Structure formats: structure tokens, C-alpha cells
Amino acid sequence: MNLIVIICLIALIESRKLTTEENEKRLEVCGLTGKPKVFNGRPTKSSEAPWSVMVMTKKGDEEGGFCTGTILSPRHILSATHCAATGDENEWTHTDVKFPSPKEKCGEHNNLIVTEVAASRVHVRTRNLTELGRAKFLHMFQFCRVVNKGEYEVQYADDIMIIELADDIEYSENVQPACTASALLRDK
């Protein structure tokens, strides 16, 4: 139990929240694109969805899975837990990034924070495979939840992971954050 508390405290201290200035800068450029929205499933250019990235998980010495992610800030990527974990229709059974005994490390809300050593096996790249950075932490929400038989859905709402990068990424024409809903939109 003490080890769990220590790991959570380290993650809390080491995790870097955005400053007010960083968030204001993010809001100035988020969701901007010089092209119209994607329609009818046509292929897009990088500049049409500059917030879309590739999340690559290494399993051992070989390349593992590929998933998409969404840039939220210079150091936060939204992706799915299944990109770095394996499970069945009832529960996640283990992480794919060599994080030991994950079930014992879950917090009171069933969330799991994968620390730097294991998270460094997750890399984020642009759509043209340019390396943007490696993960420092993986915040896997509802990782320790168990789904009752018969309540399983292929697209469950708690398959969410926030990747916190070790270093901030630099924005460019093809690398921009997505906009998130403001308080005004949430209240309507």
C-alpha cells in the first residue's frame, strides 16, 4: 500500500500541468486548419488534421501496435487504453509496456498511472512518421474496472488514455492541438 502511495505522489509531483499562458497559447491555435473539414471519407493531407498523430507501442524489442492519438497540448496526447494494454471482454489483464502488477497499482477510481520507465516504450509520431516524442507517463482511466458479464460493449466509454510526453512538442503547420469543449459549450 505504501508503494502505491509513493508512486502516485511521484506521478503527481512530476506531472506538469499547463500554465495559464501555455493554455492561452494552445487556445489561439487549436483546431485551426487551412483546409475544409474531411467529408465522405476521402484521404486527408497532414495540414487538414494537424492534431492527428500516430501512437506506437513497443512490445519487447519489436514494434507493437499502432493507434491514433489527438494532440491536446504541447505535452498531452489523447488516445485509447487498448493501445498499450490487453484485456478481454470483462477486464484489462495487463499493460503491453512491461509495467509490473498493474492491478495492485490502481488508485481508488480504478485509474492506473504507468510511470516513466515503462511509458518510455510508447512513442508519438506525426502522420509522416516524424518522431514527436516519447511518453513520460500513461494515465489509463478505469484500467482496473471489471465489466459484468452481458454488459460488455465493443466501444466502451472508459477506453481512454492520456499520454504525457517527456518533452513538449513544437507546433508547426502540420502539428497543432485540437480544440476541447469550453465551459460555454458544456453548459448548453
CSV table of C-alpha atoms in Angstrom, one decimal:
chain,number,residue,atom,x,y,z
A,1,MET,CA,0.0,0.0,0.0
A,2,ASN,CA,2.8,2.4,0.9
A,3,LEU,CA,4.4,1.7,-2.5
A,4,ILE,CA,1.2,2.7,-4.3
A,5,VAL,CA,1.0,6.0,-2.4
A,6,ILE,CA,4.7,6.7,-3.2
A,7,ILE,CA,4.2,6.0,-6.9
A,8,CYS,CA,1.1,8.2,-7.0
A,9,LEU,CA,2.8,11.0,-5.2
A,10,ILE,CA,5.8,10.9,-7.6
A,11,ALA,CA,3.5,11.0,-10.6
A,12,LEU,CA,1.6,13.9,-9.1
A,13,ILE,CA,4.8,15.9,-8.4
A,14,GLU,CA,6.4,15.0,-11.7
A,15,SER,CA,3.3,15.6,-13.8
A,16,ARG,CA,3.4,19.1,-15.3
A,17,LYS,CA,0.1,20.9,-15.7
A,18,LEU,CA,-0.2,23.6,-18.3
A,19,THR,CA,0.3,27.2,-17.1
A,20,THR,CA,-2.3,29.8,-17.9
A,21,GLU,CA,0.0,31.2,-20.6
A,22,GLU,CA,0.5,27.8,-22.2
A,23,ASN,CA,-3.2,27.2,-22.2
A,24,GLU,CA,-3.9,30.6,-23.8
A,25,LYS,CA,-1.4,29.9,-26.5
A,26,ARG,CA,-2.9,26.5,-27.1
A,27,LEU,CA,-6.4,28.0,-27.5
A,28,GLU,CA,-5.0,30.5,-30.0
A,29,VAL,CA,-4.0,27.8,-32.5
A,30,CYS,CA,-6.1,24.8,-31.6
A,31,GLY,CA,-8.3,23.3,-34.3
A,32,LEU,CA,-7.0,25.7,-37.0
A,33,THR,CA,-6.5,24.3,-40.4
A,34,GLY,CA,-6.3,25.9,-43.8
A,35,LYS,CA,-8.5,23.2,-45.4
A,36,PRO,CA,-12.2,22.4,-45.2
A,37,LYS,CA,-13.3,19.5,-43.0
A,38,VAL,CA,-13.0,15.9,-44.1
A,39,PHE,CA,-16.1,14.7,-46.0
A,40,ASN,CA,-17.1,11.4,-47.5
A,41,GLY,CA,-14.1,9.6,-46.2
A,42,ARG,CA,-11.6,11.0,-48.7
A,43,PRO,CA,-7.9,10.8,-47.7
A,44,THR,CA,-6.6,13.9,-45.9
A,45,LYS,CA,-3.4,15.8,-46.1
A,46,SER,CA,-1.4,16.3,-42.9
A,47,SER,CA,-2.4,20.0,-42.8
A,48,GLU,CA,-6.1,19.1,-42.8
A,49,ALA,CA,-5.9,17.4,-39.4
A,50,PRO,CA,-2.8,18.7,-37.7
A,51,TRP,CA,-3.9,17.3,-34.3
A,52,SER,CA,-3.9,13.7,-35.5
A,53,VAL,CA,-0.8,11.7,-34.6
A,54,MET,CA,0.3,8.1,-34.6
A,55,VAL,CA,0.9,6.3,-31.2
A,56,MET,CA,3.3,3.4,-31.4
A,57,THR,CA,3.7,0.9,-28.5
A,58,LYS,CA,6.9,-1.2,-28.4
A,59,LYS,CA,6.4,-4.8,-27.1
A,60,GLY,CA,9.8,-6.1,-26.1
A,61,ASP,CA,12.4,-5.5,-28.8
A,62,GLU,CA,9.9,-5.4,-31.6
A,63,GLU,CA,7.4,-2.8,-32.7
A,64,GLY,CA,4.0,-3.3,-31.2
A,65,GLY,CA,0.7,-1.7,-32.0
A,66,PHE,CA,-0.2,1.4,-33.8
A,67,CYS,CA,-3.1,3.7,-32.8
A,68,THR,CA,-4.2,7.2,-33.5
A,69,GLY,CA,-4.0,10.0,-31.0
A,70,THR,CA,-5.1,13.6,-30.7
A,71,ILE,CA,-2.8,16.4,-29.6
A,72,LEU,CA,-4.4,18.2,-26.7
A,73,SER,CA,-1.5,20.4,-25.6
A,74,PRO,CA,2.3,20.6,-26.1
A,75,ARG,CA,2.7,17.6,-23.8
A,76,HIS,CA,-0.6,15.7,-23.7
A,77,ILE,CA,-2.0,13.3,-26.3
A,78,LEU,CA,-5.4,11.7,-26.1
A,79,SER,CA,-5.6,8.0,-27.1
A,80,ALA,CA,-7.1,4.7,-26.1
A,81,THR,CA,-6.1,2.4,-23.3
A,82,HIS,CA,-6.2,-0.6,-25.7
A,83,CYS,CA,-3.2,0.9,-27.5
A,84,ALA,CA,-1.0,0.0,-24.5
A,85,ALA,CA,-3.0,-2.7,-22.7
A,86,THR,CA,-4.5,-6.1,-23.3
A,87,GLY,CA,-7.7,-7.5,-22.0
A,88,ASP,CA,-10.8,-9.5,-22.6
A,89,GLU,CA,-14.5,-8.6,-22.6
A,90,ASN,CA,-14.5,-8.4,-18.8
A,91,GLU,CA,-11.4,-6.5,-17.8
A,92,TRP,CA,-7.9,-5.3,-18.8
A,93,THR,CA,-5.5,-8.1,-17.9
A,94,HIS,CA,-2.1,-6.4,-18.3
A,95,THR,CA,-0.2,-3.5,-19.9
A,96,ASP,CA,1.8,-4.1,-23.1
A,97,VAL,CA,4.6,-1.8,-21.8
A,98,LYS,CA,6.1,-4.1,-19.2
A,99,PHE,CA,4.5,-2.4,-16.2
A,100,PRO,CA,4.6,-5.0,-13.4
A,101,SER,CA,1.5,-6.0,-11.4
A,102,PRO,CA,-0.8,-3.2,-12.7
A,103,LYS,CA,-3.9,-4.2,-10.8
A,104,GLU,CA,-2.2,-3.6,-7.4
A,105,LYS,CA,-1.2,-0.1,-8.5
A,106,CYS,CA,-4.6,1.2,-9.4
A,107,GLY,CA,-6.0,4.1,-7.4
A,108,GLU,CA,-9.3,4.4,-5.7
A,109,HIS,CA,-11.1,5.3,-9.0
A,110,ASN,CA,-9.6,2.3,-10.9
A,111,ASN,CA,-7.2,4.6,-12.7
A,112,LEU,CA,-3.6,3.5,-13.4
A,113,ILE,CA,-0.6,5.7,-13.9
A,114,VAL,CA,2.2,4.0,-15.8
A,115,THR,CA,5.5,5.5,-14.7
A,116,GLU,CA,8.3,6.8,-16.8
A,117,VAL,CA,10.4,3.6,-17.1
A,118,ALA,CA,7.6,1.6,-18.7
A,119,ALA,CA,5.9,4.5,-20.5
A,120,SER,CA,9.1,5.2,-22.5
A,121,ARG,CA,8.1,2.3,-24.6
A,122,VAL,CA,5.3,4.5,-26.1
A,123,HIS,CA,6.3,6.9,-28.9
A,124,VAL,CA,4.2,9.6,-30.7
A,125,ARG,CA,4.8,10.4,-34.4
A,126,THR,CA,3.3,12.6,-37.0
A,127,ARG,CA,1.4,11.1,-39.9
A,128,ASN,CA,4.5,11.1,-42.0
A,129,LEU,CA,6.4,9.2,-39.2
A,130,THR,CA,8.4,12.1,-37.8
A,131,GLU,CA,9.1,11.4,-34.1
A,132,LEU,CA,7.4,13.9,-31.9
A,133,GLY,CA,8.4,12.4,-28.5
A,134,ARG,CA,8.2,9.6,-26.1
A,135,ALA,CA,5.8,9.1,-23.2
A,136,LYS,CA,6.8,10.0,-19.6
A,137,PHE,CA,3.5,8.9,-18.1
A,138,LEU,CA,0.5,7.0,-19.3
A,139,HIS,CA,-2.8,7.9,-17.5
A,140,MET,CA,-5.1,4.9,-18.1
A,141,PHE,CA,-8.6,5.7,-16.9
A,142,GLN,CA,-10.8,2.9,-15.4
A,143,PHE,CA,-8.0,0.4,-16.1
A,144,CYS,CA,-8.9,-1.8,-13.1
A,145,ARG,CA,-12.6,-1.8,-13.7
A,146,VAL,CA,-14.3,-5.2,-14.2
A,147,VAL,CA,-17.3,-5.3,-16.6
A,148,ASN,CA,-20.2,-7.6,-15.5
A,149,LYS,CA,-21.0,-10.4,-18.0
A,150,GLY,CA,-23.5,-9.2,-20.5
A,151,GLU,CA,-22.7,-5.5,-20.1
A,152,TYR,CA,-19.7,-5.6,-22.5
A,153,GLU,CA,-19.7,-3.2,-25.4
A,154,VAL,CA,-17.1,-3.1,-28.1
A,155,GLN,CA,-16.8,0.7,-27.8
A,156,TYR,CA,-16.8,1.3,-24.0
A,157,ALA,CA,-16.6,4.8,-22.8
A,158,ASP,CA,-13.7,4.2,-20.4
A,159,ASP,CA,-11.1,3.1,-23.0
A,160,ILE,CA,-9.3,6.4,-22.5
A,161,MET,CA,-5.6,7.1,-22.0
A,162,ILE,CA,-3.8,10.4,-21.7
A,163,ILE,CA,-0.1,10.2,-22.8
A,164,GLU,CA,2.1,12.8,-21.1
A,165,LEU,CA,5.2,13.3,-23.1
A,166,ALA,CA,8.7,13.7,-21.6
A,167,ASP,CA,9.3,16.8,-23.6
A,168,ASP,CA,6.9,19.4,-25.1
A,169,ILE,CA,6.3,19.2,-28.9
A,170,GLU,CA,6.7,22.2,-31.1
A,171,TYR,CA,3.7,23.3,-33.1
A,172,SER,CA,4.0,23.8,-36.8
A,173,GLU,CA,1.7,23.9,-39.8
A,174,ASN,CA,1.2,20.2,-39.6
A,175,VAL,CA,1.3,19.8,-35.8
A,176,GLN,CA,-1.4,21.7,-33.9
A,177,PRO,CA,-3.6,20.9,-30.9
A,178,ALA,CA,-7.3,20.0,-31.2
A,179,CYS,CA,-9.8,22.3,-29.5
A,180,THR,CA,-11.6,20.9,-26.5
A,181,ALA,CA,-15.1,22.0,-25.4
A,182,SER,CA,-15.2,25.2,-23.4
A,183,ALA,CA,-17.4,25.7,-20.3
A,184,LEU,CA,-19.9,27.6,-22.5
A,185,LEU,CA,-20.4,24.6,-24.8
A,186,ARG,CA,-20.7,22.1,-21.9
A,187,ASP,CA,-23.4,24.2,-20.2
A,188,LYS,CA,-25.7,24.3,-23.3
